XYZ file of C-alpha atoms in Angstrom:
706
model
C 22.047 -26.507 11.999
C 20.394 -27.596 15.014
C 18.501 -30.187 14.127
C 21.640 -31.856 11.908
C 23.102 -31.418 14.832
C 21.043 -33.719 17.426
C 20.289 -36.177 14.859
C 23.908 -36.502 13.786
C 23.907 -37.240 17.757
C 21.126 -39.303 18.714
C 21.001 -41.716 15.754
C 20.890 -45.156 17.023
C 17.387 -43.169 19.288
C 15.861 -42.316 15.969
C 16.578 -45.241 14.155
C 14.661 -47.040 16.699
C 11.918 -43.994 17.003
C 11.223 -44.238 13.573
C 10.789 -48.156 13.737
C 8.589 -48.331 15.887
C 5.890 -45.245 14.715
C 6.086 -46.787 11.371
C 4.952 -50.661 13.533
C 2.661 -48.187 15.173
C 1.566 -47.137 12.150
C 1.215 -50.092 9.727
C -0.554 -51.545 13.449
C -3.478 -48.723 13.378
C -4.063 -48.954 9.748
C -4.757 -51.995 9.212
C -7.442 -52.182 12.827
C -8.331 -49.064 12.326
C -8.405 -47.639 8.959
C -8.325 -43.804 10.228
C -6.005 -40.758 9.821
C -4.094 -38.258 11.963
C -7.341 -36.477 12.590
C -8.992 -39.969 14.231
C -11.736 -40.096 11.401
C -12.259 -42.206 8.595
C -9.386 -41.922 5.553
C -11.332 -39.901 3.592
C -10.875 -38.252 -0.027
C -13.333 -36.156 0.090
C -11.716 -32.535 0.685
C -14.884 -30.488 0.728
C -18.563 -31.173 0.440
C -21.164 -28.085 -0.808
C -24.536 -29.118 0.066
C -23.827 -32.505 -0.508
C -21.950 -32.428 -3.801
C -18.186 -33.218 -3.245
C -14.563 -32.305 -3.737
C -12.580 -35.050 -4.153
C -8.859 -34.937 -3.542
C -7.241 -36.143 -6.909
C -9.240 -33.741 -8.967
C -8.383 -30.922 -5.708
C -4.395 -32.625 -5.622
C -4.393 -32.092 -9.560
C -5.794 -28.388 -9.386
C -3.373 -27.243 -6.559
C -0.264 -29.021 -8.792
C -1.819 -26.443 -11.508
C -1.346 -23.839 -9.378
C 1.592 -24.584 -8.146
C 3.350 -24.696 -11.229
C 0.974 -21.003 -12.320
C 2.299 -19.220 -8.556
C 4.483 -21.116 -6.562
C 6.795 -18.253 -6.245
C 4.664 -15.820 -4.701
C 2.572 -17.994 -2.020
C 3.519 -20.536 0.468
C 1.650 -24.215 0.304
C -0.782 -23.330 2.458
C -1.597 -19.922 1.005
C -2.209 -22.000 -2.371
C -4.902 -24.491 -0.385
C -6.537 -22.377 0.118
C -6.804 -20.205 -3.142
C -7.616 -23.454 -4.383
C -10.119 -24.235 -2.083
C -12.022 -20.971 -2.534
C -11.849 -21.223 -6.288
C -13.341 -24.540 -6.024
C -16.207 -23.968 -3.187
C -16.999 -20.722 -5.742
C -17.077 -22.563 -8.697
C -19.281 -26.036 -7.033
C -21.968 -23.153 -5.478
C -21.933 -21.282 -9.050
C -22.271 -24.223 -11.186
C -25.267 -25.989 -8.814
C -27.187 -22.503 -9.818
C -25.906 -23.303 -13.175
C -27.842 -26.458 -13.417
C -30.983 -24.860 -11.362
C -31.791 -22.676 -13.238
C -30.856 -24.363 -16.432
C -27.911 -22.387 -17.833
C -25.667 -23.709 -20.306
C -22.873 -22.715 -23.146
C -23.779 -23.875 -26.870
C -20.471 -23.985 -29.288
C -21.547 -20.765 -30.489
C -21.894 -19.137 -27.994
C -18.133 -20.025 -26.642
C -16.710 -18.650 -30.426
C -18.482 -15.453 -29.400
C -17.367 -15.294 -25.547
C -13.060 -15.975 -26.811
C -14.155 -13.147 -29.230
C -13.782 -10.717 -26.093
C -10.973 -12.321 -25.101
C -6.913 -12.872 -25.361
C -7.412 -15.670 -26.237
C -8.275 -13.961 -30.130
C -5.242 -12.257 -30.517
C -3.671 -15.949 -30.854
C -1.938 -16.429 -34.455
C -3.339 -19.966 -34.244
C -6.864 -18.526 -34.253
C -6.101 -16.076 -36.904
C -7.276 -15.550 -40.524
C -4.767 -13.983 -42.933
C -5.798 -10.085 -42.042
C -4.922 -10.629 -38.392
C -8.636 -10.827 -37.977
C -9.852 -13.490 -35.018
C -11.918 -16.611 -37.471
C -14.566 -18.581 -36.243
C -13.813 -21.462 -38.870
C -9.803 -20.415 -38.571
C -10.375 -21.470 -34.373
C -12.244 -24.660 -34.797
C -9.865 -26.197 -37.840
C -7.058 -24.794 -35.596
C -8.673 -26.549 -32.880
C -10.048 -30.247 -34.641
C -6.550 -30.107 -35.874
C -4.953 -30.297 -32.567
C -6.964 -32.980 -31.777
C -6.147 -35.563 -34.437
C -2.030 -33.960 -34.983
C -1.200 -31.958 -31.255
C -2.608 -34.377 -28.322
C -1.558 -32.843 -25.581
C -1.819 -29.109 -26.937
C -5.616 -30.145 -27.681
C -5.532 -31.767 -23.971
C -3.833 -28.363 -22.426
C -7.035 -26.416 -24.977
C -8.865 -28.720 -23.467
C -8.403 -26.953 -19.890
C -8.605 -23.778 -21.281
C -11.793 -24.844 -22.749
C -13.367 -26.205 -19.281
C -11.948 -22.489 -17.990
C -14.109 -20.498 -20.694
C -17.154 -22.339 -20.543
C -17.207 -21.710 -16.233
C -16.753 -17.794 -17.037
C -19.311 -17.836 -20.046
C -22.091 -19.132 -17.773
C -20.906 -17.046 -14.734
C -20.866 -13.690 -16.917
C -25.016 -15.086 -18.327
C -25.787 -15.990 -14.673
C -24.648 -11.981 -13.437
C -25.819 -10.699 -16.204
C -29.818 -12.073 -15.954
C -29.347 -11.087 -12.566
C -28.036 -7.144 -12.838
C -30.971 -6.945 -15.645
C -32.891 -6.752 -12.269
C -30.868 -4.490 -10.420
C -31.597 -1.155 -10.326
C -32.943 1.912 -9.231
C -35.977 4.182 -9.668
C -36.301 7.519 -9.497
C -38.064 7.786 -6.153
C -34.968 5.828 -4.504
C -32.558 8.598 -6.710
C -34.710 11.613 -5.109
C -34.738 9.888 -2.036
C -30.172 9.225 -2.067
C -30.225 13.000 -3.244
C -32.429 13.883 0.047
C -30.175 12.132 2.537
C -27.099 13.411 1.310
C -28.348 17.119 0.395
C -31.561 17.673 3.165
C -29.303 19.440 5.922
C -30.279 20.118 9.220
C -28.159 23.071 11.483
C -28.995 21.423 15.912
C -28.224 22.102 19.309
C -27.447 19.855 21.243
C -26.752 19.017 24.828
C -24.357 15.410 25.585
C -23.434 13.846 28.693
C -20.385 11.229 27.937
C -20.754 7.803 29.090
C -17.161 8.392 30.168
C -18.492 10.784 32.307
C -19.354 7.422 34.811
C -16.592 5.198 35.485
C -16.436 2.118 34.440
C -15.436 0.653 37.698
C -18.909 1.773 39.204
C -20.580 0.092 37.039
C -21.625 -4.094 38.413
C -22.216 -6.692 35.285
C -23.246 -9.788 36.393
C -21.530 -13.336 34.412
C -25.618 -14.146 34.064
C -26.494 -10.580 32.490
C -23.280 -11.470 30.227
C -24.734 -15.183 29.359
C -28.173 -13.239 28.654
C -27.534 -10.788 26.354
C -25.319 -13.487 24.406
C -28.593 -15.961 24.114
C -30.180 -12.203 23.085
C -28.148 -12.101 20.108
C -26.886 -15.489 19.370
C -26.416 -14.446 15.631
C -23.993 -11.546 16.270
C -21.349 -13.413 18.493
C -20.825 -16.671 16.102
C -17.336 -17.896 16.221
C -15.431 -20.096 14.379
C -13.466 -23.257 15.619
C -10.225 -21.696 16.533
C -7.156 -22.557 19.368
C -5.088 -20.236 21.598
C -1.516 -21.232 22.547
C 1.419 -19.945 24.056
C 5.185 -21.042 23.697
C 8.441 -20.536 24.243
C 11.285 -19.212 21.763
C 14.757 -20.538 21.519
C 16.250 -19.059 18.468
C 19.224 -20.595 17.382
C 21.508 -17.341 17.456
C 25.022 -16.280 18.388
C 26.264 -16.103 21.708
C 28.488 -13.173 23.315
C 30.915 -15.822 22.788
C 30.762 -16.608 19.306
C 31.081 -13.037 18.371
C 34.151 -12.123 19.965
C 35.575 -15.643 18.294
C 34.562 -14.618 14.756
C 36.159 -11.099 15.334
C 39.326 -11.907 16.753
C 39.432 -14.306 13.395
C 39.165 -11.741 11.467
C 41.414 -9.554 13.943
C 43.700 -12.282 13.475
C 43.741 -12.109 9.966
C 44.995 -9.153 9.210
C 48.531 -10.210 10.218
C 50.948 -12.201 9.218
C 51.286 -15.053 10.616
C 54.386 -17.827 10.945
C 53.968 -21.127 10.107
C 56.785 -23.932 10.085
C 56.740 -26.083 7.314
C 57.233 -29.552 8.579
C 57.961 -31.077 4.995
C 60.855 -29.018 4.057
C 61.635 -28.099 7.819
C 61.829 -24.372 6.851
C 59.236 -21.387 9.088
C 57.233 -19.780 6.277
C 56.040 -16.601 6.858
C 52.440 -16.253 6.101
C 50.742 -12.524 4.065
C 48.245 -11.495 6.261
C 45.067 -9.687 4.826
C 47.494 -5.964 5.018
C 49.899 -6.782 3.129
C 49.244 -10.430 0.101
C 49.943 -9.591 -2.888
C 47.187 -11.643 -4.109
C 44.293 -10.291 -2.775
C 42.087 -12.702 -4.668
C 43.612 -15.621 -3.376
C 43.701 -14.568 -0.073
C 39.868 -13.371 0.006
C 39.348 -16.496 -1.963
C 41.197 -18.629 1.085
C 39.592 -16.702 4.532
C 36.624 -14.499 3.323
C 32.822 -14.916 2.902
C 33.353 -11.722 0.150
C 35.001 -12.550 -2.522
C 37.577 -9.597 -4.133
C 34.913 -7.130 -6.194
C 37.067 -4.597 -8.266
C 34.050 -2.389 -9.451
C 33.992 0.801 -8.270
C 31.922 2.376 -6.008
C 30.349 5.295 -4.507
C 30.597 6.137 -0.699
C 26.684 5.203 -1.505
C 27.460 2.122 -2.446
C 29.438 1.245 0.220
C 28.894 -0.134 4.125
C 26.249 2.760 5.540
C 28.359 2.050 9.373
C 31.884 2.736 7.937
C 31.410 4.633 4.887
C 32.928 7.982 6.268
C 36.092 5.508 7.741
C 36.338 3.988 4.632
C 36.208 7.275 2.404
C 38.973 8.302 4.474
C 41.500 5.902 4.361
C 44.615 6.677 1.876
C 45.547 3.723 -0.721
C 46.749 0.619 1.569
C 45.343 1.194 5.126
C 42.641 -0.636 6.090
C 39.457 -0.060 8.571
C 38.247 -2.259 11.057
C 37.187 -4.472 12.423
C 33.543 -2.822 12.081
C 29.941 -5.152 12.533
C 28.583 -4.649 9.011
C 24.892 -6.982 9.668
C 25.673 -10.178 10.925
C 29.187 -10.449 9.876
C 32.345 -9.165 11.250
C 34.559 -7.398 8.442
C 37.752 -5.242 7.904
C 37.213 -3.016 4.501
C 41.665 -1.614 2.573
C 41.747 0.793 0.758
C 42.667 -0.963 -2.672
C 42.562 2.223 -4.551
C 40.539 5.909 -5.256
C 39.845 7.949 -7.867
C 39.197 11.455 -7.776
C 35.633 13.289 -8.345
C 34.526 9.662 -10.417
C 30.959 10.540 -9.847
C 29.131 13.334 -10.902
C 25.741 14.308 -9.993
C 23.961 16.319 -12.847
C 20.594 17.610 -13.649
C 19.708 18.098 -17.668
C 16.457 19.686 -19.635
C 16.638 17.899 -22.728
C 13.996 19.804 -25.630
C 13.969 17.165 -27.585
C 12.362 17.218 -31.385
C 10.435 15.447 -34.143
C 12.753 12.140 -35.005
C 15.132 12.418 -32.015
C 15.693 9.369 -30.665
C 13.309 8.471 -28.499
C 10.901 11.445 -28.703
C 7.435 11.669 -27.399
C 5.408 11.055 -30.792
C 3.711 14.635 -29.397
C 6.632 16.910 -30.267
C 6.773 18.288 -33.526
C 9.089 20.579 -33.233
C 12.045 20.613 -35.938
C 16.016 20.717 -35.074
C 16.352 23.909 -35.593
C 13.896 25.273 -32.857
C 14.788 22.570 -30.636
C 17.980 23.838 -30.588
C 17.057 28.484 -30.777
C 14.784 26.600 -27.715
C 17.624 25.145 -26.016
C 19.900 28.886 -26.383
C 17.166 30.536 -24.877
C 16.824 28.398 -21.580
C 20.734 27.898 -21.970
C 20.339 31.741 -21.254
C 17.524 31.870 -17.741
C 19.594 28.753 -16.517
C 22.929 31.143 -16.084
C 20.698 33.951 -14.190
C 21.887 33.783 -10.787
C 18.480 34.089 -10.077
C 16.867 31.296 -11.865
C 16.288 27.961 -9.658
C 17.523 25.479 -12.653
C 14.859 22.255 -11.229
C 12.041 25.065 -11.479
C 13.061 25.589 -15.274
C 13.630 22.233 -16.012
C 9.912 20.781 -14.379
C 8.931 23.216 -16.593
C 10.282 22.782 -19.785
C 12.467 19.530 -20.225
C 10.851 17.174 -22.320
C 13.427 14.131 -20.501
C 11.846 10.955 -17.700
C 13.667 13.427 -15.274
C 11.442 16.361 -15.521
C 9.083 15.549 -12.551
C 12.661 15.579 -10.325
C 13.497 18.885 -11.935
C 15.922 16.817 -13.767
C 17.735 14.966 -11.371
C 19.879 12.483 -12.664
C 21.436 11.601 -9.792
C 25.062 9.943 -9.353
C 27.133 8.501 -12.286
C 30.178 7.357 -13.428
C 32.016 7.630 -16.393
C 30.497 5.563 -19.818
C 26.696 5.267 -18.852
C 26.004 8.525 -20.444
C 26.100 9.809 -23.862
C 29.469 10.173 -24.806
C 29.180 13.894 -25.067
C 26.559 14.510 -21.695
C 29.910 12.370 -19.999
C 32.643 14.472 -21.185
C 30.914 17.799 -20.465
C 29.772 16.248 -16.685
C 33.620 15.337 -15.834
C 35.663 17.972 -17.699
C 33.575 20.691 -16.232
C 33.324 22.326 -12.380
C 30.703 22.044 -9.971
C 27.935 24.484 -11.076
C 29.000 24.492 -14.560
C 26.146 24.861 -16.824
C 26.550 23.884 -20.581
C 25.065 22.600 -23.353
C 25.548 19.544 -25.324
C 24.413 18.133 -28.770
C 23.279 14.045 -28.468
C 20.598 11.665 -30.715
C 18.263 12.465 -27.834
C 18.022 16.015 -29.207
C 20.263 19.265 -26.870
C 20.704 19.221 -22.978
C 21.123 22.205 -21.125
C 23.289 20.692 -18.767
C 24.454 21.805 -14.492
C 27.044 19.631 -12.762
C 25.025 19.766 -9.239
C 28.003 17.008 -7.348
C 31.459 15.227 -7.441
C 32.277 12.458 -5.562
C 35.420 10.476 -5.419
C 35.263 6.084 -6.146
C 37.028 3.756 -4.337
C 37.695 0.158 -4.978
C 37.828 -1.713 -1.636
C 39.048 -4.976 -0.236
C 36.584 -6.734 1.863
C 37.950 -9.462 4.158
C 34.126 -10.307 5.767
C 33.468 -13.726 8.426
C 29.496 -14.118 8.745
C 28.760 -14.803 12.792
C 26.895 -18.065 12.809
C 25.741 -20.102 15.965
C 29.010 -22.146 17.737
C 28.668 -26.385 18.389
C 28.980 -25.106 21.508
C 25.834 -23.159 21.443
C 23.706 -25.196 19.888
C 23.947 -27.641 21.517
C 22.869 -25.191 25.351
C 20.282 -24.428 23.411
C 19.083 -27.714 22.735
C 19.359 -28.468 26.127
C 17.768 -24.908 27.448
C 14.224 -25.904 25.205
C 14.646 -29.808 26.538
C 14.733 -29.107 29.761
C 12.538 -26.367 29.426
C 9.993 -28.671 28.149
C 10.198 -31.782 30.172
C 10.058 -28.816 33.649
C 6.289 -27.389 32.241
C 5.055 -30.762 30.982
C 5.571 -32.612 34.915
C 4.412 -29.277 36.251
C 0.535 -28.197 36.682
C -0.907 -26.375 33.410
C -1.074 -23.337 34.691
C 2.506 -23.381 35.706
C 3.472 -22.264 32.421
C 4.521 -19.039 32.945
C 6.035 -19.453 36.328
C 8.551 -22.141 34.899
C 9.840 -19.642 31.853
C 9.616 -16.684 33.808
C 11.913 -18.468 36.727
C 14.718 -18.699 33.530
C 14.094 -15.302 32.835
C 12.069 -16.838 28.779
C 9.719 -14.564 27.008
C 6.585 -15.964 26.862
C 4.516 -15.409 23.676
C 0.902 -15.514 23.410
C -1.269 -16.285 19.929
C -4.992 -16.495 20.070
C -8.056 -17.101 17.971
C -5.852 -19.484 15.763
C -7.917 -20.510 12.489
C -8.059 -24.233 11.330
C -6.088 -23.201 7.811
C -3.702 -20.627 9.655
C 0.414 -20.219 8.613
C 1.504 -18.689 10.104
C 2.307 -16.907 13.968
C 3.349 -14.307 15.408
C 7.170 -14.331 16.398
C 7.779 -17.647 14.523
C 6.238 -17.009 11.509
C 5.097 -19.783 8.570
C 4.732 -23.148 11.459
C 1.711 -25.240 9.778
C 2.798 -28.286 11.634
C 2.654 -26.271 15.310
C -0.971 -25.546 13.756
C -2.025 -28.884 13.423
C -0.918 -30.355 16.218
C -3.101 -27.339 18.025
C -5.857 -28.930 16.376
C -5.377 -32.004 16.228
C -7.949 -33.864 18.186
C -5.829 -36.158 20.822
C -4.046 -32.764 22.000
C -6.078 -31.469 24.873
C -6.302 -28.153 26.541
C -2.373 -28.269 28.541
C -0.685 -30.304 26.728
C 2.770 -29.298 25.812
C 5.309 -30.335 22.606
C 8.781 -29.339 21.190
C 8.991 -28.352 18.037
C 12.483 -28.269 15.678
C 12.234 -25.096 13.761
C 14.450 -23.822 11.005
C 15.523 -21.507 13.574
C 15.987 -23.103 17.059
C 13.119 -24.311 19.113
C 9.605 -23.843 20.040
C 7.976 -25.031 23.576
C 4.017 -24.550 22.795
C 1.329 -25.370 25.091
C -2.247 -25.332 24.015
C -4.463 -23.175 26.261
C -8.048 -22.830 24.815
C -10.165 -24.811 22.889
C -12.801 -23.301 20.363
C -15.562 -24.667 19.211
C -17.253 -23.984 15.778
C -20.698 -21.799 16.718
C -22.212 -19.174 19.308
C -19.834 -17.990 21.737
C -19.805 -18.629 24.933
C -20.793 -16.180 27.572
C -17.365 -16.208 28.808
C -15.583 -15.984 25.490
C -17.975 -13.249 24.434
C -17.774 -11.002 27.650
C -14.881 -9.173 25.900
C -16.964 -7.892 23.429
C -20.372 -8.011 25.583
C -19.359 -6.135 28.596
C -18.968 -2.586 27.249
C -21.523 -2.518 25.300
C -23.445 -3.349 28.728
C -21.937 -0.941 30.469
C -23.347 1.420 28.277
C -26.479 0.106 28.114
C -26.590 0.436 32.434
C -25.014 4.343 31.601
C -27.118 5.691 29.523
C -30.551 4.276 31.987
C -28.326 5.442 34.617
C -27.941 9.176 33.047
C -31.634 9.025 31.726
C -32.882 7.883 34.652
C -31.224 11.172 37.289
C -32.551 13.890 34.241
C -36.255 12.796 33.637
C -38.038 16.375 32.480
C -35.721 18.636 32.061
C -35.070 21.477 29.560
C -31.983 21.685 28.160
C -30.184 24.192 29.453
C -30.758 22.482 33.349
C -29.570 18.753 32.040
C -26.301 20.716 30.654
C -25.880 22.538 34.355
C -26.941 19.404 35.742
C -24.210 17.433 33.961
C -21.532 20.178 33.922
C -21.472 20.376 30.385
C -22.710 22.848 27.936
C -24.632 23.160 24.598
C -22.960 23.236 21.748
C -24.200 23.134 17.947
C -23.627 21.508 14.627
C -24.249 23.055 11.308
C -24.914 21.371 8.142
C -25.310 17.846 9.468
C -27.021 15.013 6.777
C -28.654 11.592 7.154
C -25.986 10.321 4.208
C -23.217 11.381 6.790
C -24.766 11.568 10.819
C -21.286 12.930 12.180
C -21.486 15.379 15.109
C -18.864 17.793 14.586
C -17.006 16.969 18.511
C -19.213 14.172 19.249
C -18.590 11.971 16.203
C -20.962 9.371 14.028
C -24.673 9.597 15.542
C -27.277 7.814 13.535
C -29.686 7.921 15.780
C -29.567 11.649 17.020
C -29.440 12.963 13.944
C -32.383 10.707 12.726
C -34.546 11.974 14.787
C -33.290 16.058 14.908
C -34.293 15.545 11.430
C -37.374 14.033 12.518
C -38.287 17.097 14.756
C -40.581 20.395 13.616
C -37.850 23.998 13.566
C -37.560 24.997 17.212
C -39.050 21.667 18.939
C -36.461 19.952 21.332
C -35.823 16.346 21.809
C -36.201 14.282 25.097
C -33.111 11.979 25.708
C -31.910 10.246 23.254
C -29.537 7.341 23.654
C -26.822 7.885 21.504
C -23.209 5.623 20.606
C -20.742 7.948 22.736
C -23.602 9.464 25.468
C -27.058 10.863 26.372
C -28.174 13.330 23.751
C -31.113 16.450 24.249
C -31.479 17.937 20.772
C -33.125 21.043 19.699
C -33.949 21.421 15.504
C -32.808 24.827 14.594
C -33.011 24.832 11.232
C -33.435 22.547 8.274
C -32.229 23.098 4.761
C -33.820 20.852 1.933
C -31.848 20.433 -1.089
C -31.966 22.319 -4.278
C -34.863 21.255 -6.043
C -33.771 19.406 -9.751
C -35.685 18.901 -12.858
C -35.613 15.360 -12.237
C -33.028 12.952 -10.361
C -32.530 10.325 -13.135
C -28.529 10.583 -12.561
C -29.137 10.106 -8.778
C -30.755 6.586 -10.028
C -28.228 5.997 -12.390
C -25.559 6.623 -10.078
C -27.218 3.997 -7.595
C -28.199 1.672 -9.997
C -24.204 1.757 -11.361
C -23.582 1.043 -7.461
C -25.811 -1.587 -6.345
C -25.145 -3.838 -10.413
C -21.003 -3.634 -9.514
C -21.540 -5.180 -6.018
C -23.648 -8.212 -7.418
C -21.439 -10.538 -8.568
C -19.366 -10.413 -4.234
C -23.338 -10.144 -3.018
C -24.364 -13.167 -4.770
C -22.004 -15.644 -4.104
C -21.251 -14.002 -0.291
C -25.667 -15.480 -0.323
C -24.885 -18.236 -1.285
C -21.869 -19.210 0.331
C -23.613 -18.375 3.596
C -26.974 -20.504 2.658
C -24.879 -22.979 1.819
C -24.249 -26.563 4.188
C -20.006 -26.527 3.717
C -18.080 -29.280 4.530
C -14.246 -28.023 5.198
C -11.602 -31.393 5.836
C -8.834 -29.022 3.938
C -7.101 -29.124 7.580
C -6.982 -32.605 7.421
C -4.659 -33.285 4.262
C -3.049 -30.309 4.241
């Protein structure tokens, strides 16, 4: 709304700007041949080990994905989905070619036999069974008589061939992946050999972080020594102020007053007839449907509603109205409303529970039910007697005996109005009081019914007006956003926060935005902002105002991250805690060399603790957390032996092995070996692909086009 209004007011300026932009685009295209990113125009979306993924083919597949998944994914999500699939196919096809993996026509037919395509009637014989000859004949016929169908099949066939090659490839790898009996035995020991130990832990938190000094050079040296651990993708940091287009207090008041004015009659002068006419208001109109058509965002709904179907903020007040009375104005969501009671039906909705006893042949009866109708009736009468006993809980009886789908809910059917249930069921519920229990027969079987509750249903008319930003509010918002943009653009790059604070605006930072991100916290899907942030011509400190569907965002680019090793500054938040921990461990060890376990505990004001049945596979020490190195060291000790000081994850330890319990010896470990083998084979598909991707040279140009 804001955008349209401002376009209308600035038509001449916009025409001039668009003309200049087009002229600049034409001139730029002639002399530089460059795209918006500053590079040479290219038709390559990506390169995988030197093999190009062309834009034309990528676009075709993107259009196909749009038709298939467009309702569930945004445009950027679809681009990423197709890109991931194309990279995967390219990497795998390179492997297929290197290894000589191919699929012949007979293999395609064999593969189709085990897919859903085998269920296509076009490929089946007279017995409804997939037939290779029928399949080949059908495809040949399509090629001659139905070219569109044949072209579609060629696309499907490519996908089938790709799947067949992948199956061959991954099966070859899986055949070489397994686990030996020795590996199975080792895995068993890791999980079943256990130790009981005593330990003293001096936690790192016993030394204040503020007492540990870490220099920038130490951080830089640490990052240099662990370069593989501190890599980053290309990213951007931004901050923004969002000017949301929403109604002002004055807008809300105006709508509320307008709704209030419509409740009563109004007098208008009819100039043509030279008479004064009285226009009926919401309270007095005789034609409610026509009145709401003219004056309300909601039309007349003649359906009777239970209390739960009314606006939650006013349901109690509305249900208390007499016929002809009104309630409101009241705020419901983004609208002001007034509701009038048009009619009421006492006990118009019933809440009931039932126990269904079905029999063989009854409608919707489960095939496992074999009782006769006579047996079902006898069982229903028995349960009716049980249900009427004072100490019987109906829900428990229903849960244990009902054949109906409501059994897990204790037979609860919820509230329903007349005409919803079978006639016999309906009549019992609406003709009997609350807490009545009885037996009826329907086509579904025999029902023991309990009437749980009854409520009135009402017919109401609602006059509603949504509160929207007025033209004045929209113009003020545009002015505020523009003035803020001008102030921060003219000031120092670091003044963004201060200027926003002067006007009581909230600055929202968004860090580490990736090049193909779309959603920004606080702004939702804003691909245009991401593209601007990654444009080579956008510099750190640059500011731009973006016109959004729901207002304006004034955005500043605050930082750029290059792909590759992190700088010491970027990695400091991750590295600093690790260096601190190392220094704390060194300090604790230096102050406690050569002490016994009791002395170590006493000197550090901690106690000796114990842990039982600790395993290497789950190296968790109760009260301390996961400590794989400490637990592993404990397993290496002889019973009764004490370790030296150990640098653990959460503190410095000294441990004593009290007892080692080996797992029960088994005659063989084939079961454990098979489990390991299955686990290893199940990880082949993702593991192999991730390895291929990690080792590949991939040039990603998506952001140039999308």
